[in-house]
Coordinates of C-alpha atoms in Angstrom, one line a residue:
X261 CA 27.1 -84.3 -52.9
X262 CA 27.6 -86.7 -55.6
X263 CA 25.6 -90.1 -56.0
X264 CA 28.2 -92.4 -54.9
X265 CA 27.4 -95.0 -52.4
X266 CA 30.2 -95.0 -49.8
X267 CA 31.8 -98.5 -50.0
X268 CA 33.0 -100.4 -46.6
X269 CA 35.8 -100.9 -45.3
X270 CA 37.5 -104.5 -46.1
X271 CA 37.4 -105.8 -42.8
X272 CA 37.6 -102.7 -40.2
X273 CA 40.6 -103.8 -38.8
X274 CA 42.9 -100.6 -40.9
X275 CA 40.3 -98.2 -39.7
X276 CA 40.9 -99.4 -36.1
X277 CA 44.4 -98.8 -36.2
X278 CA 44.9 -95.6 -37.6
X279 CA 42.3 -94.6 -35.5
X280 CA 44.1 -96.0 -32.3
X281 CA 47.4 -94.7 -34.0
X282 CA 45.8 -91.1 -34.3
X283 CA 44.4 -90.9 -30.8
X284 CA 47.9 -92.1 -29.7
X285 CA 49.6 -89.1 -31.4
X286 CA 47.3 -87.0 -30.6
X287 CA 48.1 -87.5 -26.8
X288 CA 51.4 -87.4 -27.3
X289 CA 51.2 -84.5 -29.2
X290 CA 49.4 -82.7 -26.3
X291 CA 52.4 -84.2 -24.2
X292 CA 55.8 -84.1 -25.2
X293 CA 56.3 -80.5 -25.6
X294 CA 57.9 -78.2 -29.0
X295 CA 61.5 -78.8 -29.8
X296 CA 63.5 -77.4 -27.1
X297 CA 61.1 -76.7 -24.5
X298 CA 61.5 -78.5 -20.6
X299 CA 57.9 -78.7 -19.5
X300 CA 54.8 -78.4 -20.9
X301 CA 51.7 -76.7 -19.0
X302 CA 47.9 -77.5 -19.8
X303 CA 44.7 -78.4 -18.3
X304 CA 44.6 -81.8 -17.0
X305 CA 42.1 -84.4 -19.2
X306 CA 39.8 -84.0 -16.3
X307 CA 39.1 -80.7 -15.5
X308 CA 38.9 -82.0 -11.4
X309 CA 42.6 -82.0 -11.1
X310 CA 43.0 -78.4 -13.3
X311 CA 46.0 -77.3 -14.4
X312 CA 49.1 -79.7 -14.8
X313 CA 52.7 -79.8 -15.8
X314 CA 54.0 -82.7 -17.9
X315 CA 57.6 -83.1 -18.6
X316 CA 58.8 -82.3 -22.4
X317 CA 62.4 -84.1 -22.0
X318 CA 63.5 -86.5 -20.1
X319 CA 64.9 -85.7 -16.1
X320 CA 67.5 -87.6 -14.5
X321 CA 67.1 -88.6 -10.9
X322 CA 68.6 -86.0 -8.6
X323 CA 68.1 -83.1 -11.5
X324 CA 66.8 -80.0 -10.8
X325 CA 63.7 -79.2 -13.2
X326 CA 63.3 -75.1 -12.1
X327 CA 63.6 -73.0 -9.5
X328 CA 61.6 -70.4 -9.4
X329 CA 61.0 -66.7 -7.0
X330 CA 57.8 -66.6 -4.7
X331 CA 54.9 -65.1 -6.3
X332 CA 52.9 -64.2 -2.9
X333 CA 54.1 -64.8 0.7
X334 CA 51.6 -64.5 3.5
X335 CA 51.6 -65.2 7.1
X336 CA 49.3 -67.8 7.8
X337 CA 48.6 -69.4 11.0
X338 CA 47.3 -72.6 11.7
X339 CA 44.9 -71.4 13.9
X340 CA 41.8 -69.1 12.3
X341 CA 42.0 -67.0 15.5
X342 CA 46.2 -66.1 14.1
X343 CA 47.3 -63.8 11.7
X344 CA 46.2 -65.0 8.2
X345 CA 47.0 -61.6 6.3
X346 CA 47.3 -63.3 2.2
X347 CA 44.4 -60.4 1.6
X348 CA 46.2 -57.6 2.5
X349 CA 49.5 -59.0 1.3
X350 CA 48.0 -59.4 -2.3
X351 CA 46.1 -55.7 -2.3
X352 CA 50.1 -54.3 -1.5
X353 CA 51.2 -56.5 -4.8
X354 CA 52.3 -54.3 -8.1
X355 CA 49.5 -54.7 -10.8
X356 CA 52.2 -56.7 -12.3
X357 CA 52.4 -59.1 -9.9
X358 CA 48.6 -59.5 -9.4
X359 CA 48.0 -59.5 -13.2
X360 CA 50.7 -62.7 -12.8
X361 CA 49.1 -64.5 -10.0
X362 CA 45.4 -64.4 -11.8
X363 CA 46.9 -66.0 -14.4
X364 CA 48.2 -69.1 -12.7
X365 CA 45.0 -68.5 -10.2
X366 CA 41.8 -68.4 -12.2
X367 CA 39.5 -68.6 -9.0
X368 CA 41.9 -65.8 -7.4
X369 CA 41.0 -63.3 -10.5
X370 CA 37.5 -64.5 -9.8
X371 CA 37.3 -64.3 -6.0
X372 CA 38.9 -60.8 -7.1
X373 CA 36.1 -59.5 -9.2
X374 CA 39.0 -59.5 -11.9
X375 CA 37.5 -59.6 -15.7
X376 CA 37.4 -62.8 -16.7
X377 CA 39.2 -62.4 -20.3
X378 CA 42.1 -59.6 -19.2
X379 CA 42.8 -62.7 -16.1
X380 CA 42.9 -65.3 -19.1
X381 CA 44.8 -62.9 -21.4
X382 CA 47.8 -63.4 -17.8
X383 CA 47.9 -67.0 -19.0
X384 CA 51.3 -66.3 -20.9
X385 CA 52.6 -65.4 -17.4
X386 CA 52.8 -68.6 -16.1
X387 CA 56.7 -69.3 -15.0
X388 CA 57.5 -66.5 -15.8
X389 CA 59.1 -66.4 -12.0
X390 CA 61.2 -69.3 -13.5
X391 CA 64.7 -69.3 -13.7
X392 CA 66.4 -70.8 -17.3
X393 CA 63.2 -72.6 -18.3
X394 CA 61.6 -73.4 -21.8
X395 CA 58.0 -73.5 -21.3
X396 CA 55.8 -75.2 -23.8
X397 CA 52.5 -73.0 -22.4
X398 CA 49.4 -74.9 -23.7
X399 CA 46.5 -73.0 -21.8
X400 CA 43.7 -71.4 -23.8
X401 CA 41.7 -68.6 -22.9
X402 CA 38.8 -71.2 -22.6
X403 CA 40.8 -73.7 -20.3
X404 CA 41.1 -70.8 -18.3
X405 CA 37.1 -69.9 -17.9
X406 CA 36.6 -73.5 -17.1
X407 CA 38.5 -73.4 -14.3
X408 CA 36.2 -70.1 -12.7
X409 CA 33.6 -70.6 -10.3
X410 CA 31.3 -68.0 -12.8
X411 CA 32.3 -70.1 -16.0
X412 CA 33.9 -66.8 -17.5
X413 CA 30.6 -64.5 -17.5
X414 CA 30.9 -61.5 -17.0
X415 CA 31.2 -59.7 -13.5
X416 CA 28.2 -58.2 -12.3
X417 CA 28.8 -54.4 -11.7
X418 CA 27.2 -52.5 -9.1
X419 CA 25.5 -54.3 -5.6
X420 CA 26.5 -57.7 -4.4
X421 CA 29.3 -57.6 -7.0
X422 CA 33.1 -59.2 -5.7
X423 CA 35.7 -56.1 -4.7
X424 CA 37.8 -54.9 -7.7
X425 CA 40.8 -53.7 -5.7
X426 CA 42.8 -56.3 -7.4
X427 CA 41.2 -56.3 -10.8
X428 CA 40.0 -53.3 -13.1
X429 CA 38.2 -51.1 -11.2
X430 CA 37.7 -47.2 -10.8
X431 CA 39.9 -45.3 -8.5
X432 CA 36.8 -44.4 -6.6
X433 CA 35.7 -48.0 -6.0
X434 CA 39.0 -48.6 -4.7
X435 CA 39.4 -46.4 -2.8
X436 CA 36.1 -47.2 -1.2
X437 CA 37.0 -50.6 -0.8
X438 CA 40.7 -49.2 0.5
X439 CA 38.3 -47.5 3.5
X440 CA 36.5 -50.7 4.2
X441 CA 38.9 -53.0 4.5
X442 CA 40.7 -50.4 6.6
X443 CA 37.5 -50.4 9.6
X444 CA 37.4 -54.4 9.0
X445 CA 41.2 -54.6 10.6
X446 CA 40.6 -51.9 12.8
X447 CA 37.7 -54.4 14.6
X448 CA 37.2 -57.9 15.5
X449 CA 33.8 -57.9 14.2
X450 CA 31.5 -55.9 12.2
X451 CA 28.4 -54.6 13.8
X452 CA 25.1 -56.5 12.1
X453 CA 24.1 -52.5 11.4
X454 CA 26.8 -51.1 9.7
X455 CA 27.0 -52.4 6.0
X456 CA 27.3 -51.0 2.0
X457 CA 28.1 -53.0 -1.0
X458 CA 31.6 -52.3 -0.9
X459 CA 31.9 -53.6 3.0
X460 CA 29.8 -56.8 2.2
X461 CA 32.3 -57.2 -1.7
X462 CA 35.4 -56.5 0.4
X463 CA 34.5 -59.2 2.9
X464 CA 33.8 -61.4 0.6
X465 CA 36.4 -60.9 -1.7
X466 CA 39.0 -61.2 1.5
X467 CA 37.2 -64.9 2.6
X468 CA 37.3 -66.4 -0.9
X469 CA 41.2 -65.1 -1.1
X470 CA 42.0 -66.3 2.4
X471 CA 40.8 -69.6 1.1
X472 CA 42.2 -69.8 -2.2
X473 CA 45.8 -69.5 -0.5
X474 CA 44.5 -72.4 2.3
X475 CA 44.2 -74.5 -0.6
X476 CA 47.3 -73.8 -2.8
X477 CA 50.2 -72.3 -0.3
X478 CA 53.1 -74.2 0.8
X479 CA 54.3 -73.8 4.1
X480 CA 57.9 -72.4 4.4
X481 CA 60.3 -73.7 7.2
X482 CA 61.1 -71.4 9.9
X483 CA 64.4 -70.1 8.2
X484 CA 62.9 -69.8 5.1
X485 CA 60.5 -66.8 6.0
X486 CA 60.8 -63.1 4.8
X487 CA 59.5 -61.9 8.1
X488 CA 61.0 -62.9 12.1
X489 CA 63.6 -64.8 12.2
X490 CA 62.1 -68.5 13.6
X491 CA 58.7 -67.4 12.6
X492 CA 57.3 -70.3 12.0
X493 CA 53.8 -69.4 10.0
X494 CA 54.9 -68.1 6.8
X495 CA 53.6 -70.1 3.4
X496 CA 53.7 -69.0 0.1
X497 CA 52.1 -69.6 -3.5
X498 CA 53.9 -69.9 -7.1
X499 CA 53.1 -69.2 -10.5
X500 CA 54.5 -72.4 -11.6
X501 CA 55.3 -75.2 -8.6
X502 CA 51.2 -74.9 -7.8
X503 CA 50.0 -75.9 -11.1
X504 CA 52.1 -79.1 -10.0
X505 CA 49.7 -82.3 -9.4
X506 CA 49.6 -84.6 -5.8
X507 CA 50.6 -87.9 -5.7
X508 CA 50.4 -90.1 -2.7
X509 CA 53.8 -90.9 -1.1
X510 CA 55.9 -93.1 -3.1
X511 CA 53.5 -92.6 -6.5
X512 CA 55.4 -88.5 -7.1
X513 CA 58.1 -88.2 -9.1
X514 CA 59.9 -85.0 -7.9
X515 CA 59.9 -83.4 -4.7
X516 CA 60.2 -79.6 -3.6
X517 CA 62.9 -77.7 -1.8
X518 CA 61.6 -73.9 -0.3
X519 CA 64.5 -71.4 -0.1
X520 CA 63.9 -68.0 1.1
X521 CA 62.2 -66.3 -1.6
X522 CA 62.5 -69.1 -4.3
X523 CA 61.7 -73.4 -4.6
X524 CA 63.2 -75.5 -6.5
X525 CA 61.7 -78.9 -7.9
X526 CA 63.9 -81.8 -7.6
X527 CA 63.4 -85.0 -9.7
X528 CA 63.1 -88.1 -7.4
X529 CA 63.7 -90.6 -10.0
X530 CA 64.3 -90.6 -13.8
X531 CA 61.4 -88.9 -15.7
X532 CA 60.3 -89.8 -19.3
X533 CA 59.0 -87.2 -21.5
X534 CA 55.9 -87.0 -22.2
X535 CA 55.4 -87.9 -18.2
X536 CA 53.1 -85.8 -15.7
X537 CA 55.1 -84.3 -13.0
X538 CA 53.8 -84.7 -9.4
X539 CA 54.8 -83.9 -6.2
X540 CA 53.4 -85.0 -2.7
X541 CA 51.3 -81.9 -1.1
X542 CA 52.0 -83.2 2.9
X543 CA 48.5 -81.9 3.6
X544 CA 46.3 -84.0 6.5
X545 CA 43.7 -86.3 5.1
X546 CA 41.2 -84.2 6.7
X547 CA 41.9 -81.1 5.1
X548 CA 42.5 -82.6 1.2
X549 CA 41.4 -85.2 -0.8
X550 CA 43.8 -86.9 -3.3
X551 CA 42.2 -87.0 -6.7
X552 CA 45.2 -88.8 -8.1
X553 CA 45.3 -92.1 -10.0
X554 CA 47.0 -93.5 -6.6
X555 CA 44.3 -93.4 -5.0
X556 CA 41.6 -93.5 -7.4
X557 CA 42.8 -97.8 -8.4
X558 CA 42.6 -98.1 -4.3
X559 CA 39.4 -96.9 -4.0
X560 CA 38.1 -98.6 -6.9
X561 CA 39.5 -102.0 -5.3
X562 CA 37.6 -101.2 -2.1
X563 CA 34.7 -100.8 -4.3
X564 CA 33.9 -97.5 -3.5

């Protein structure tokens, strides 16, 4: 270090600027995309709202952005005494297809007992169920620990540990977890003395799937199902469309369109690049809280 005393600045103001200037390229950089891509997928600026998609060129009103195939369909009833069968849907999934989900799905690799880096290593799956699309894919392997309940660590191995049946585990555990899950259907309830690690993993790993898919399916319309004809509890999740944010009606740009086995997203008005893309979720109030900047300036008028 030499001697030097560091002289100031004339009068601040240049320093200002370029700063300003630099944090304003810097968010556009994180924005608008690479040359020639359509949309650009990262985690949001607060880690609440997770994932997000942000447009990389502009949209006209009325264009289609993507369509893209169903990653996971499940029948779901709307009633918890229904079929809700998302756990044994996902264990008949390809290792492929699982590998794809836990990449869109951190907390379905974790609920999964999946290892954290080989679900964050699936990140470059993302819309990859997408038909003609450019991705700009901005998620790091870190973005994607954040977003696990366990922070990334790694999963504990033996007693109390999550079911690997979708993850890495040994054919033995499997198939252990395979006989489980098999008495589980066969009864209504389990009796208070009959239990093992791999009965108490299974059931765990089965509630914290069933509620992942609560939380992120969309409900298909009757003739939109793979299954009966009219059957009218069928939703399903997507690699790409669920990284999608929620706006309030009238505050989301594009809207969705659910075809049997695909969705399309459908651009509501003319979108600038460089803006978030958002969509409105049609959950009741009492089942989901909008974290969105629609609601956010109204509940900071009611002072809340």
């Amino acid at each position: 270090m030499s001697g030097d005393t560091p002289q100031p600045a004339d009068d601040g103001v240049s320093d200002t600027k370029d700063s300003r200037e630099s944090t304003e390229a810097t968010s556009e950089k994180r924005t608008t995309g690479t040359l020639g891509a359509d949309l650009v997928v990262r985690l949001n600026d607060d880690p609440v709202l997770g994932f997000c998609v942000y447009a990389a060129r502009p949209f006209c009103r009325g264009e289609r952005l993507f369509e893209e195939r169903t990653a996971l369909e499940a029948t779901h009833d709307a009633h918890k005494e229904g079929v809700r069968n998302v756990y044994e849907r996902y264990c008949q999934l390809s290792a492929d297809r699982r590998r794809a989900l836990h990449g869109s799905f951190p907390y379905l690799a974790w609920a999964n007992g999946v290892d954290a880096q080989e679900a964050a290593s699936a990140r470059t799956l993302v819309g990859s169920l997408a038909k003609g699309l450019v991705i700009d894919n901005r998620l790091t392997a870190a973005d994607h620990m954040q977003m696990r309940p366990d922070g990334g660590r790694p999963v504990e191995d033996g007693p109390g540990a999550l079911g690997k049946l979708g993850g890495s585990s040994s054919p033995k555990m499997a198939a252990k977890a395979k006989t489980a899950l098999f008495g589980l259907l066969k009864r209504p309830a389990v009796s208070q003395d009959v239990t093992s690690p791999e009965l108490d993993a299974e059931k765990r790993a089965r509630a914290e799937t069933l509620d992942w898919f609560s939380r992120y399916a969309f409900r298909l319309k009757p003739e939109a199902s793979f299954v009966k004809p009219g059957g009218n509890h069928q939703a399903a999740v997507y690699l790409l469309t669920d990284l999608i944010n929620h706006r309030c009606g009238g505050f989301q740009n594009c809207r969705v369109s659910a075809d049997v086995g695909t969705i399309s997203v459908l651009a509501l008005r003319d979108i600038a690049a460089g803006e978030e893309v958002t969509i409105n979720y049609a959950k009741d109030v009492k089942d989901f809280q909008c974290k969105g900047d629609c609601c956010l300036r109204k509940q900071a008028k009611e002072g809340r």
